[in-house]
Amino acid sequence: VFSNQFASIKELAFRIKVLDPSIVIVAGGTHPSFLPERTLNTTAIDYVVLGEGELTFLDLIRSLNGRGRVEDIDGLAFRDGDTVRVNPRKRLIEDLDTLPFPARDLLPMEKYFTANVPMGLHWRKRRNTPIVTSRGCPNRCAFCSSTIHWGKRWRGRSADNVLEEIQLLKDKYGIKELKFQDDNLTIPKERARAILQGMVDRGLAMPWNTPNGVAIWTLDDELIGLMKKSGCYEFTLAVESGDPWVLKNIVKKPLKLEKALEVAALARKHKIATVGYFIIGFPGENMEQVRHTLDFALKLKLDYIIPFIYNPLPGSELWDVCREKGYIPEDFHYEEANNYFQSCLKCDTFDPEALQPLQRAAYLKNLIMLPLRNPREFWDYYSRLIVSRPGFLKTFFRHLAHREK
């Protein structure tokens, strides 16, 4: 459960309990993990699994079946009378290869393919599926809670283990496209090369992309060429800020903007589509720095840019900064700001109301350039979108009309 989903999860849990109060509801993910007391005190959820869930959830199932005590389970939050008890997480799964592959046979996979609502913005084949090859990140970006959620360090599956799962997906489910959900697929580069070359050598090359992004500083001409050879049609560059000072002192991301320009050019060379993630309205950022970010986003000449408006994520360093400096009130409920298109901050360095017009203008300016810069990508994507999403055009023109107002 992510923070921007919390309101929906709260309503869903309530409806489940109305249907059958005996159903046990367990929540996991970043939002419940960092706010377990609030989650249990304000919803019908019975248990919260903190962070990595496989071992804790298994222990909980055993306990509910009379094999162990809930009070002894590592990384679990639960109600204890009128209070909430939180057992801190102490263990991590060191060897991810020991985990079995996801039990997709327990899911109605064909219905997922028919529904055609894949993770991320773009897709090439209906028979696609997410795959995760690693957990965590070696960096400490101040706006992000993922690093802390996964135990403050990166852990990866072996290349052979990943390739074995891809082979299974192809043979058993007829998968024709992969969505690599890793925070950092290309860390370390040697493992990434082994996975990608293995896909080529074993006949597993197929369309794939990275909805969450890749570590820009790891990419070079050779690796991007291998990505293309193995089937990569698009990757996401999570640049965050186009202002060097903001990037270093507020975001704390180890990225040089010159490297982002280099990688964007290499993607064009290898004919790989690109998506750029940017964030404006960081605490302490001023309007000039906001414009620097949007100008840089356009300078990269990416196929798609998504300029988000910052809202603090529970568990992140900037969440604590915002609370300490009074940028968000003590009784702030995250579900009141459940999107990334409107700032919830009360910050004196920028005007929150001025962010959305700038965000929309940059997005539309880049969109207008797409059919000129990459006409094939434009027609391929939007023709699929119009066919598979009947309401897309109506929503799109409403979006334009709203901007004009």
mmCIF file of C-alpha atoms in Angstrom:
data_model
loop_
_atom_site.group_PDB
_atom_site.id
_atom_site.type_symbol
_atom_site.label_atom_id
_atom_site.label_comp_id
_atom_site.label_asym_id
_atom_site.label_seq_id
_atom_site.Cartn_x
_atom_site.Cartn_y
_atom_site.Cartn_z
ATOM 1 C CA VAL A 1 0.000 0.000 0.000
ATOM 2 C CA PHE A 2 1.434 3.361 -1.053
ATOM 3 C CA SER A 3 0.443 6.581 0.690
ATOM 4 C CA ASN A 4 -1.625 7.860 -2.225
ATOM 5 C CA GLN A 5 -3.653 4.619 -2.097
ATOM 6 C CA PHE A 6 -4.406 4.754 1.612
ATOM 7 C CA ALA A 7 -7.870 6.303 1.377
ATOM 8 C CA SER A 8 -8.982 3.594 -1.063
ATOM 9 C CA ILE A 9 -7.528 0.829 1.102
ATOM 10 C CA LYS A 10 -9.287 2.263 4.147
ATOM 11 C CA GLU A 11 -12.639 2.123 2.340
ATOM 12 C CA LEU A 12 -11.954 -1.366 0.979
ATOM 13 C CA ALA A 13 -11.082 -2.741 4.422
ATOM 14 C CA PHE A 14 -14.291 -1.268 5.850
ATOM 15 C CA ARG A 15 -16.421 -2.886 3.140
ATOM 16 C CA ILE A 16 -14.752 -6.263 3.656
ATOM 17 C CA LYS A 17 -15.553 -6.180 7.374
ATOM 18 C CA VAL A 18 -19.164 -5.240 6.651
ATOM 19 C CA LEU A 19 -19.392 -8.247 4.363
ATOM 20 C CA ASP A 20 -17.797 -10.622 6.890
ATOM 21 C CA PRO A 21 -16.290 -9.380 10.188
ATOM 22 C CA SER A 22 -14.379 -12.645 10.638
ATOM 23 C CA ILE A 23 -12.138 -12.002 7.622
ATOM 24 C CA VAL A 24 -8.595 -11.147 8.741
ATOM 25 C CA ILE A 25 -7.149 -8.165 6.870
ATOM 26 C CA VAL A 26 -3.382 -7.716 6.613
ATOM 27 C CA ALA A 27 -1.707 -4.659 5.077
ATOM 28 C CA GLY A 28 1.858 -4.107 3.961
ATOM 29 C CA GLY A 29 3.888 -1.657 1.930
ATOM 30 C CA THR A 30 5.490 1.676 2.666
ATOM 31 C CA HIS A 31 2.539 3.615 4.113
ATOM 32 C CA PRO A 32 1.381 1.065 6.730
ATOM 33 C CA SER A 33 4.998 0.166 7.517
ATOM 34 C CA PHE A 34 5.933 3.736 8.443
ATOM 35 C CA LEU A 35 2.575 4.645 10.018
ATOM 36 C CA PRO A 36 1.422 1.384 11.640
ATOM 37 C CA GLU A 37 -0.325 3.016 14.605
ATOM 38 C CA ARG A 38 -2.322 5.357 12.412
ATOM 39 C CA THR A 39 -3.162 2.528 10.008
ATOM 40 C CA LEU A 40 -4.538 0.291 12.746
ATOM 41 C CA ASN A 41 -6.251 3.094 14.671
ATOM 42 C CA THR A 42 -8.121 4.521 11.685
ATOM 43 C CA THR A 43 -9.006 1.470 9.587
ATOM 44 C CA ALA A 44 -10.518 -2.009 9.847
ATOM 45 C CA ILE A 45 -7.116 -3.556 9.090
ATOM 46 C CA ASP A 46 -6.116 -6.181 11.663
ATOM 47 C CA TYR A 47 -2.356 -6.520 11.124
ATOM 48 C CA VAL A 48 0.443 -4.570 9.488
ATOM 49 C CA VAL A 49 3.528 -6.304 8.123
ATOM 50 C CA LEU A 50 6.500 -3.944 8.357
ATOM 51 C CA GLY A 51 8.765 -3.806 5.320
ATOM 52 C CA GLU A 52 9.829 -7.076 3.739
ATOM 53 C CA GLY A 53 6.883 -9.387 4.166
ATOM 54 C CA GLU A 54 7.532 -13.008 3.214
ATOM 55 C CA LEU A 55 8.819 -14.360 6.530
ATOM 56 C CA THR A 56 6.594 -12.221 8.740
ATOM 57 C CA PHE A 57 3.448 -13.055 6.790
ATOM 58 C CA LEU A 58 4.256 -16.765 6.924
ATOM 59 C CA ASP A 59 4.740 -16.538 10.696
ATOM 60 C CA LEU A 60 1.408 -14.717 11.002
ATOM 61 C CA ILE A 61 -0.431 -17.410 9.023
ATOM 62 C CA ARG A 62 1.081 -20.066 11.258
ATOM 63 C CA SER A 63 0.101 -18.126 14.371
ATOM 64 C CA LEU A 64 -3.492 -17.697 13.199
ATOM 65 C CA ASN A 65 -3.582 -21.470 12.796
ATOM 66 C CA GLY A 66 -2.402 -22.066 16.366
ATOM 67 C CA ARG A 67 1.306 -22.487 15.641
ATOM 68 C CA GLY A 68 3.002 -19.679 17.537
ATOM 69 C CA ARG A 69 2.154 -16.384 19.223
ATOM 70 C CA VAL A 70 1.440 -13.152 17.382
ATOM 71 C CA GLU A 71 3.333 -11.305 20.117
ATOM 72 C CA ASP A 72 6.575 -13.019 19.100
ATOM 73 C CA ILE A 73 6.469 -12.251 15.374
ATOM 74 C CA ASP A 74 9.244 -10.070 13.995
ATOM 75 C CA GLY A 75 8.158 -7.007 12.011
ATOM 76 C CA LEU A 76 4.448 -7.108 12.867
ATOM 77 C CA ALA A 77 2.068 -4.456 14.210
ATOM 78 C CA PHE A 78 -1.270 -5.374 15.760
ATOM 79 C CA ARG A 79 -3.883 -4.246 18.245
ATOM 80 C CA ASP A 80 -3.287 -5.217 21.860
ATOM 81 C CA GLY A 81 -6.367 -4.160 23.777
ATOM 82 C CA ASP A 82 -6.721 -0.396 23.465
ATOM 83 C CA THR A 83 -3.189 0.112 22.189
ATOM 84 C CA VAL A 84 -1.188 -0.774 19.102
ATOM 85 C CA ARG A 85 1.850 -2.949 19.564
ATOM 86 C CA VAL A 86 4.681 -2.696 17.037
ATOM 87 C CA ASN A 87 7.326 -5.402 16.913
ATOM 88 C CA PRO A 88 10.306 -3.817 15.108
ATOM 89 C CA ARG A 89 11.831 -5.565 12.126
ATOM 90 C CA LYS A 90 15.139 -7.215 12.965
ATOM 91 C CA ARG A 91 15.723 -9.661 10.116
ATOM 92 C CA LEU A 92 16.114 -9.439 6.369
ATOM 93 C CA ILE A 93 16.238 -12.153 3.745
ATOM 94 C CA GLU A 94 19.915 -12.168 2.843
ATOM 95 C CA ASP A 95 19.673 -14.544 -0.119
ATOM 96 C CA LEU A 96 16.732 -13.619 -2.345
ATOM 97 C CA ASP A 97 17.347 -16.738 -4.445
ATOM 98 C CA THR A 98 15.900 -18.769 -1.566
ATOM 99 C CA LEU A 99 12.455 -17.282 -2.212
ATOM 100 C CA PRO A 100 10.177 -19.253 -4.550
ATOM 101 C CA PHE A 101 8.925 -17.504 -7.658
ATOM 102 C CA PRO A 102 5.569 -15.700 -7.265
ATOM 103 C CA ALA A 103 2.674 -18.197 -7.318
ATOM 104 C CA ARG A 104 1.077 -16.743 -10.425
ATOM 105 C CA ASP A 105 -0.828 -20.010 -10.866
ATOM 106 C CA LEU A 106 -3.052 -18.866 -7.979
ATOM 107 C CA LEU A 107 -4.070 -15.753 -9.930
ATOM 108 C CA PRO A 108 -6.478 -15.453 -12.884
ATOM 109 C CA MET A 109 -3.634 -14.505 -15.216
ATOM 110 C CA GLU A 110 -5.753 -14.533 -18.367
ATOM 111 C CA LYS A 111 -8.086 -11.956 -16.835
ATOM 112 C CA TYR A 112 -5.118 -9.693 -16.154
ATOM 113 C CA PHE A 113 -4.028 -9.979 -19.775
ATOM 114 C CA THR A 114 -7.560 -9.249 -21.000
ATOM 115 C CA ALA A 115 -7.952 -6.253 -18.682
ATOM 116 C CA ASN A 116 -4.722 -4.826 -20.137
ATOM 117 C CA VAL A 117 -3.915 -2.461 -17.273
ATOM 118 C CA PRO A 118 -0.161 -2.958 -16.928
ATOM 119 C CA MET A 119 2.143 -1.348 -14.404
ATOM 120 C CA GLY A 120 3.547 1.906 -15.732
ATOM 121 C CA LEU A 121 2.526 4.205 -18.541
ATOM 122 C CA HIS A 122 3.424 2.148 -21.578
ATOM 123 C CA TRP A 123 3.291 -1.363 -22.950
ATOM 124 C CA ARG A 124 3.874 -3.263 -26.173
ATOM 125 C CA LYS A 125 2.208 -6.651 -25.581
ATOM 126 C CA ARG A 126 -0.944 -7.586 -23.691
ATOM 127 C CA ARG A 127 0.696 -10.674 -22.202
ATOM 128 C CA ASN A 128 3.018 -8.731 -19.924
ATOM 129 C CA THR A 129 3.909 -9.160 -16.283
ATOM 130 C CA PRO A 130 5.959 -7.391 -13.615
ATOM 131 C CA ILE A 131 9.174 -8.965 -12.388
ATOM 132 C CA VAL A 132 11.394 -7.873 -9.488
ATOM 133 C CA THR A 133 15.060 -8.868 -9.477
ATOM 134 C CA SER A 134 16.349 -6.832 -6.524
ATOM 135 C CA ARG A 135 15.352 -4.899 -3.433
ATOM 136 C CA GLY A 136 16.477 -1.590 -2.093
ATOM 137 C CA CYS A 137 18.936 1.049 -3.195
ATOM 138 C CA PRO A 138 22.473 1.984 -2.128
ATOM 139 C CA ASN A 139 21.611 5.697 -2.192
ATOM 140 C CA ARG A 140 19.869 7.884 0.375
ATOM 141 C CA CYS A 141 17.680 10.261 -1.630
ATOM 142 C CA ALA A 142 15.932 12.463 0.918
ATOM 143 C CA PHE A 143 12.484 12.375 -0.690
ATOM 144 C CA CYS A 144 12.346 8.566 -1.024
ATOM 145 C CA SER A 145 11.244 6.009 1.584
ATOM 146 C CA SER A 146 12.075 2.888 -0.442
ATOM 147 C CA THR A 147 15.629 2.564 0.870
ATOM 148 C CA ILE A 148 14.505 2.485 4.497
ATOM 149 C CA HIS A 149 11.563 0.222 3.694
ATOM 150 C CA TRP A 150 13.860 -2.435 2.218
ATOM 151 C CA GLY A 151 16.484 -2.303 4.948
ATOM 152 C CA LYS A 152 18.847 0.512 3.915
ATOM 153 C CA ARG A 153 20.868 -1.551 1.472
ATOM 154 C CA TRP A 154 20.606 -3.175 -1.936
ATOM 155 C CA ARG A 155 20.108 -6.935 -2.347
ATOM 156 C CA GLY A 156 19.801 -8.698 -5.660
ATOM 157 C CA ARG A 157 18.854 -12.086 -7.028
ATOM 158 C CA SER A 158 21.476 -13.914 -9.050
ATOM 159 C CA ALA A 159 21.368 -13.603 -12.830
ATOM 160 C CA ASP A 160 20.693 -17.345 -13.189
ATOM 161 C CA ASN A 161 17.746 -17.144 -10.797
ATOM 162 C CA VAL A 162 16.244 -14.223 -12.720
ATOM 163 C CA LEU A 163 16.708 -15.971 -16.063
ATOM 164 C CA GLU A 164 15.064 -19.111 -14.691
ATOM 165 C CA GLU A 165 11.960 -17.099 -13.788
ATOM 166 C CA ILE A 166 11.873 -15.413 -17.199
ATOM 167 C CA GLN A 167 12.074 -18.847 -18.846
ATOM 168 C CA LEU A 168 9.144 -20.011 -16.696
ATOM 169 C CA LEU A 169 7.117 -16.922 -17.589
ATOM 170 C CA LYS A 170 7.679 -17.510 -21.280
ATOM 171 C CA ASP A 171 7.018 -21.265 -21.246
ATOM 172 C CA LYS A 172 4.133 -21.515 -18.747
ATOM 173 C CA TYR A 173 2.258 -18.245 -19.235
ATOM 174 C CA GLY A 174 3.246 -17.191 -22.736
ATOM 175 C CA ILE A 175 4.608 -13.887 -21.449
ATOM 176 C CA LYS A 176 5.689 -11.594 -24.264
ATOM 177 C CA GLU A 177 6.738 -8.486 -22.317
ATOM 178 C CA LEU A 178 8.456 -7.843 -18.980
ATOM 179 C CA LYS A 179 8.082 -4.917 -16.599
ATOM 180 C CA PHE A 180 11.229 -4.740 -14.455
ATOM 181 C CA GLN A 181 9.971 -3.172 -11.222
ATOM 182 C CA ASP A 182 13.349 -2.795 -9.513
ATOM 183 C CA ASP A 183 14.316 0.546 -8.043
ATOM 184 C CA ASN A 184 17.739 -0.046 -9.614
ATOM 185 C CA LEU A 185 17.896 -2.792 -12.236
ATOM 186 C CA THR A 186 21.399 -1.838 -13.411
ATOM 187 C CA ILE A 187 23.118 -1.979 -9.994
ATOM 188 C CA PRO A 188 25.666 -3.551 -10.136
ATOM 189 C CA LYS A 189 26.432 -3.334 -13.844
ATOM 190 C CA GLU A 190 28.017 -6.796 -13.941
ATOM 191 C CA ARG A 191 24.796 -8.451 -12.775
ATOM 192 C CA ALA A 192 22.740 -6.390 -15.224
ATOM 193 C CA ARG A 193 24.999 -7.454 -18.092
ATOM 194 C CA ALA A 194 24.680 -11.112 -17.070
ATOM 195 C CA ILE A 195 20.869 -10.912 -17.026
ATOM 196 C CA LEU A 196 20.594 -9.077 -20.335
ATOM 197 C CA GLN A 197 23.178 -11.190 -22.146
ATOM 198 C CA GLY A 198 21.496 -14.299 -20.733
ATOM 199 C CA MET A 199 18.177 -13.174 -22.217
ATOM 200 C CA VAL A 200 19.866 -12.905 -25.612
ATOM 201 C CA ASP A 201 21.786 -16.188 -25.361
ATOM 202 C CA ARG A 202 18.817 -18.233 -24.086
ATOM 203 C CA GLY A 203 16.292 -16.948 -26.596
ATOM 204 C CA LEU A 204 14.470 -14.929 -23.936
ATOM 205 C CA ALA A 205 14.841 -11.508 -25.525
ATOM 206 C CA MET A 206 11.440 -9.802 -25.537
ATOM 207 C CA PRO A 207 10.061 -6.268 -25.126
ATOM 208 C CA TRP A 208 10.727 -4.827 -21.669
ATOM 209 C CA ASN A 209 10.847 -1.524 -19.845
ATOM 210 C CA THR A 210 11.539 -0.086 -16.396
ATOM 211 C CA PRO A 211 8.488 1.791 -15.023
ATOM 212 C CA ASN A 212 10.323 2.832 -11.846
ATOM 213 C CA GLY A 213 13.541 4.002 -13.470
ATOM 214 C CA VAL A 214 17.182 2.999 -13.700
ATOM 215 C CA ALA A 215 20.341 4.289 -12.016
ATOM 216 C CA ILE A 216 21.359 6.876 -14.604
ATOM 217 C CA TRP A 217 24.996 6.970 -13.471
ATOM 218 C CA THR A 218 25.433 3.250 -14.296
ATOM 219 C CA LEU A 219 24.451 3.590 -17.958
ATOM 220 C CA ASP A 220 26.913 3.782 -20.833
ATOM 221 C CA ASP A 221 26.906 3.090 -24.563
ATOM 222 C CA GLU A 222 27.758 -0.600 -24.159
ATOM 223 C CA LEU A 223 25.116 -1.326 -21.523
ATOM 224 C CA ILE A 224 22.383 0.609 -23.333
ATOM 225 C CA GLY A 225 23.249 -1.277 -26.511
ATOM 226 C CA LEU A 226 22.852 -4.581 -24.663
ATOM 227 C CA MET A 227 19.561 -3.375 -23.192
ATOM 228 C CA LYS A 228 18.302 -2.710 -26.710
ATOM 229 C CA LYS A 229 19.534 -6.105 -27.944
ATOM 230 C CA SER A 230 17.676 -7.926 -25.139
ATOM 231 C CA GLY A 231 14.403 -6.164 -25.972
ATOM 232 C CA CYS A 232 14.354 -2.870 -24.058
ATOM 233 C CA TYR A 233 12.027 -0.464 -25.833
ATOM 234 C CA GLU A 234 11.884 2.171 -23.093
ATOM 235 C CA PHE A 235 13.523 3.116 -19.822
ATOM 236 C CA THR A 236 12.749 5.758 -17.249
ATOM 237 C CA LEU A 237 15.208 8.400 -16.081
ATOM 238 C CA ALA A 238 14.320 9.529 -12.562
ATOM 239 C CA VAL A 239 16.217 12.828 -12.668
ATOM 240 C CA GLU A 240 14.033 14.470 -9.974
ATOM 241 C CA SER A 241 15.495 18.008 -10.225
ATOM 242 C CA GLY A 242 17.134 20.025 -12.985
ATOM 243 C CA ASP A 243 18.703 22.432 -10.514
ATOM 244 C CA PRO A 244 22.179 21.290 -9.315
ATOM 245 C CA TRP A 245 21.822 22.928 -5.899
ATOM 246 C CA VAL A 246 18.434 21.331 -5.216
ATOM 247 C CA LEU A 247 19.677 17.965 -6.473
ATOM 248 C CA LYS A 248 22.674 18.030 -4.119
ATOM 249 C CA ASN A 249 21.333 19.766 -1.020
ATOM 250 C CA ILE A 250 17.608 18.930 -0.884
ATOM 251 C CA VAL A 251 17.123 15.757 -2.935
ATOM 252 C CA LYS A 252 20.608 14.398 -2.083
ATOM 253 C CA LYS A 253 20.752 12.312 -5.242
ATOM 254 C CA PRO A 254 24.230 11.360 -6.558
ATOM 255 C CA LEU A 255 23.556 12.474 -10.117
ATOM 256 C CA LYS A 256 25.296 14.939 -12.401
ATOM 257 C CA LEU A 257 22.949 16.606 -14.863
ATOM 258 C CA GLU A 258 25.576 16.243 -17.590
ATOM 259 C CA LYS A 259 25.260 12.459 -17.202
ATOM 260 C CA ALA A 260 21.500 12.652 -17.725
ATOM 261 C CA LEU A 261 22.077 14.578 -20.969
ATOM 262 C CA GLU A 262 24.586 11.948 -22.096
ATOM 263 C CA VAL A 263 22.256 9.032 -21.350
ATOM 264 C CA ALA A 264 19.308 10.714 -23.075
ATOM 265 C CA ALA A 265 21.439 11.122 -26.204
ATOM 266 C CA LEU A 266 22.561 7.476 -26.046
ATOM 267 C CA ALA A 267 18.939 6.340 -25.788
ATOM 268 C CA ARG A 268 18.125 8.275 -28.954
ATOM 269 C CA LYS A 269 21.160 6.715 -30.650
ATOM 270 C CA HIS A 270 19.921 3.201 -29.839
ATOM 271 C CA LYS A 271 16.291 4.116 -30.636
ATOM 272 C CA ILE A 272 15.018 3.421 -27.129
ATOM 273 C CA ALA A 273 12.103 5.546 -25.927
ATOM 274 C CA THR A 274 12.605 7.512 -22.721
ATOM 275 C CA VAL A 275 10.431 8.708 -19.843
ATOM 276 C CA GLY A 276 11.641 11.368 -17.424
ATOM 277 C CA TYR A 277 10.470 11.750 -13.826
ATOM 278 C CA PHE A 278 10.846 15.193 -12.277
ATOM 279 C CA ILE A 279 9.622 16.727 -9.026
ATOM 280 C CA ILE A 280 8.906 20.383 -8.316
ATOM 281 C CA GLY A 281 7.947 22.085 -5.080
ATOM 282 C CA PHE A 282 10.492 20.525 -2.737
ATOM 283 C CA PRO A 283 10.624 22.105 0.746
ATOM 284 C CA GLY A 284 13.115 24.969 0.557
ATOM 285 C CA GLU A 285 13.009 25.169 -3.246
ATOM 286 C CA ASN A 286 12.234 28.539 -4.847
ATOM 287 C CA MET A 287 10.337 29.325 -8.034
ATOM 288 C CA GLU A 288 13.504 29.995 -10.033
ATOM 289 C CA GLN A 289 14.759 26.514 -9.167
ATOM 290 C CA VAL A 290 11.374 25.054 -10.130
ATOM 291 C CA ARG A 291 11.749 26.650 -13.563
ATOM 292 C CA HIS A 292 15.296 25.289 -13.836
ATOM 293 C CA THR A 293 13.899 21.775 -13.405
ATOM 294 C CA LEU A 294 11.177 22.183 -16.017
ATOM 295 C CA ASP A 295 13.581 23.832 -18.474
ATOM 296 C CA PHE A 296 16.061 20.985 -18.016
ATOM 297 C CA ALA A 297 13.298 18.413 -18.508
ATOM 298 C CA LEU A 298 12.613 19.910 -21.935
ATOM 299 C CA LYS A 299 16.327 20.253 -22.709
ATOM 300 C CA LEU A 300 16.770 16.476 -22.365
ATOM 301 C CA LYS A 301 14.495 15.900 -25.390
ATOM 302 C CA LEU A 302 12.887 12.850 -23.825
ATOM 303 C CA ASP A 303 9.854 11.206 -25.375
ATOM 304 C CA TYR A 304 7.748 11.662 -22.260
ATOM 305 C CA ILE A 305 8.195 13.757 -19.135
ATOM 306 C CA ILE A 306 6.173 13.450 -15.935
ATOM 307 C CA PRO A 307 6.695 16.506 -13.711
ATOM 308 C CA PHE A 308 5.251 15.603 -10.319
ATOM 309 C CA ILE A 309 4.472 18.099 -7.576
ATOM 310 C CA TYR A 310 6.171 17.126 -4.341
ATOM 311 C CA ASN A 311 4.228 15.760 -1.403
ATOM 312 C CA PRO A 312 6.126 14.229 1.536
ATOM 313 C CA LEU A 313 6.311 10.447 1.846
ATOM 314 C CA PRO A 314 6.105 8.952 5.356
ATOM 315 C CA GLY A 315 9.411 7.354 6.303
ATOM 316 C CA SER A 316 11.539 9.638 4.138
ATOM 317 C CA GLU A 317 14.055 12.180 5.400
ATOM 318 C CA LEU A 318 12.068 15.061 3.915
ATOM 319 C CA TRP A 319 8.920 13.865 5.700
ATOM 320 C CA ASP A 320 10.710 14.551 8.990
ATOM 321 C CA VAL A 321 12.021 17.891 7.695
ATOM 322 C CA CYS A 322 8.517 18.988 6.701
ATOM 323 C CA ARG A 323 7.087 18.008 10.086
ATOM 324 C CA GLU A 324 9.884 19.722 12.024
ATOM 325 C CA LYS A 325 9.632 22.978 10.062
ATOM 326 C CA GLY A 326 5.846 23.095 10.164
ATOM 327 C CA TYR A 327 5.357 22.729 6.421
ATOM 328 C CA ILE A 328 2.598 20.213 7.146
ATOM 329 C CA PRO A 329 0.336 20.383 10.220
ATOM 330 C CA GLU A 330 0.611 17.908 13.075
ATOM 331 C CA ASP A 331 -2.841 16.489 12.330
ATOM 332 C CA PHE A 332 -2.122 16.152 8.609
ATOM 333 C CA HIS A 333 -3.847 13.169 7.001
ATOM 334 C CA TYR A 334 -2.016 11.977 3.939
ATOM 335 C CA GLU A 335 -5.184 10.895 2.197
ATOM 336 C CA GLU A 336 -6.096 14.584 1.995
ATOM 337 C CA ALA A 337 -3.309 15.012 -0.573
ATOM 338 C CA ASN A 338 -3.536 11.760 -2.460
ATOM 339 C CA ASN A 339 -1.934 12.783 -5.724
ATOM 340 C CA TYR A 340 1.184 14.403 -7.126
ATOM 341 C CA PHE A 341 -0.528 17.251 -8.932
ATOM 342 C CA GLN A 342 -1.178 19.599 -6.021
ATOM 343 C CA SER A 343 1.149 20.599 -3.193
ATOM 344 C CA CYS A 344 0.055 20.117 0.400
ATOM 345 C CA LEU A 345 3.000 22.129 1.785
ATOM 346 C CA LYS A 346 2.804 25.509 3.468
ATOM 347 C CA CYS A 347 6.254 26.736 2.499
ATOM 348 C CA ASP A 348 7.412 30.360 2.200
ATOM 349 C CA THR A 349 9.968 29.748 -0.579
ATOM 350 C CA PHE A 350 7.423 29.092 -3.337
ATOM 351 C CA ASP A 351 3.749 29.597 -4.128
ATOM 352 C CA PRO A 352 2.006 26.174 -4.111
ATOM 353 C CA GLU A 353 -0.773 27.522 -6.338
ATOM 354 C CA ALA A 354 1.746 28.509 -9.028
ATOM 355 C CA LEU A 355 3.154 25.003 -9.434
ATOM 356 C CA GLN A 356 0.330 23.298 -11.298
ATOM 357 C CA PRO A 357 0.170 25.733 -14.265
ATOM 358 C CA LEU A 358 3.936 25.356 -14.736
ATOM 359 C CA GLN A 359 3.651 21.574 -14.440
ATOM 360 C CA ARG A 360 0.907 21.379 -17.074
ATOM 361 C CA ALA A 361 2.684 23.750 -19.451
ATOM 362 C CA ALA A 362 5.916 21.718 -19.398
ATOM 363 C CA TYR A 363 4.063 18.433 -19.864
ATOM 364 C CA LEU A 364 2.055 19.696 -22.831
ATOM 365 C CA LYS A 365 5.039 21.430 -24.439
ATOM 366 C CA ASN A 366 6.979 18.163 -24.403
ATOM 367 C CA LEU A 367 3.934 16.237 -25.647
ATOM 368 C CA ILE A 368 3.542 18.585 -28.616
ATOM 369 C CA MET A 369 7.164 17.915 -29.584
ATOM 370 C CA LEU A 370 6.807 14.103 -29.490
ATOM 371 C CA PRO A 371 5.272 13.587 -32.979
ATOM 372 C CA LEU A 372 8.049 15.760 -34.424
ATOM 373 C CA ARG A 373 10.895 14.196 -32.458
ATOM 374 C CA ASN A 374 9.749 10.566 -32.518
ATOM 375 C CA PRO A 375 6.677 10.127 -34.765
ATOM 376 C CA ARG A 376 6.753 6.331 -34.625
ATOM 377 C CA GLU A 377 6.671 6.301 -30.822
ATOM 378 C CA PHE A 378 3.862 8.864 -30.818
ATOM 379 C CA TRP A 379 1.574 6.956 -33.181
ATOM 380 C CA ASP A 380 2.418 3.518 -31.758
ATOM 381 C CA TYR A 381 1.623 4.562 -28.206
ATOM 382 C CA TYR A 382 -1.443 6.735 -28.730
ATOM 383 C CA SER A 383 -3.069 4.395 -31.228
ATOM 384 C CA ARG A 384 -2.825 1.583 -28.662
ATOM 385 C CA LEU A 385 -4.080 3.891 -25.936
ATOM 386 C CA ILE A 386 -7.132 5.046 -27.894
ATOM 387 C CA VAL A 387 -8.089 1.471 -28.805
ATOM 388 C CA SER A 388 -7.582 0.022 -25.312
ATOM 389 C CA ARG A 389 -8.863 3.016 -23.281
ATOM 390 C CA PRO A 390 -12.152 4.250 -24.796
ATOM 391 C CA GLY A 391 -12.321 7.206 -22.413
ATOM 392 C CA PHE A 392 -8.798 8.433 -23.075
ATOM 393 C CA LEU A 393 -9.615 11.152 -25.611
ATOM 394 C CA LYS A 394 -12.388 12.576 -23.441
ATOM 395 C CA THR A 395 -10.045 12.755 -20.450
ATOM 396 C CA PHE A 396 -7.227 14.225 -22.528
ATOM 397 C CA PHE A 397 -9.307 17.071 -23.950
ATOM 398 C CA ARG A 398 -10.792 17.776 -20.522
ATOM 399 C CA HIS A 399 -7.207 18.097 -19.290
ATOM 400 C CA LEU A 400 -6.440 20.611 -22.063
ATOM 401 C CA ALA A 401 -9.614 22.580 -21.396
ATOM 402 C CA HIS A 402 -8.798 22.773 -17.691
ATOM 403 C CA ARG A 403 -5.396 24.235 -18.521
ATOM 404 C CA GLU A 404 -6.919 26.886 -20.783
ATOM 405 C CA LYS A 405 -9.170 28.039 -17.963
#
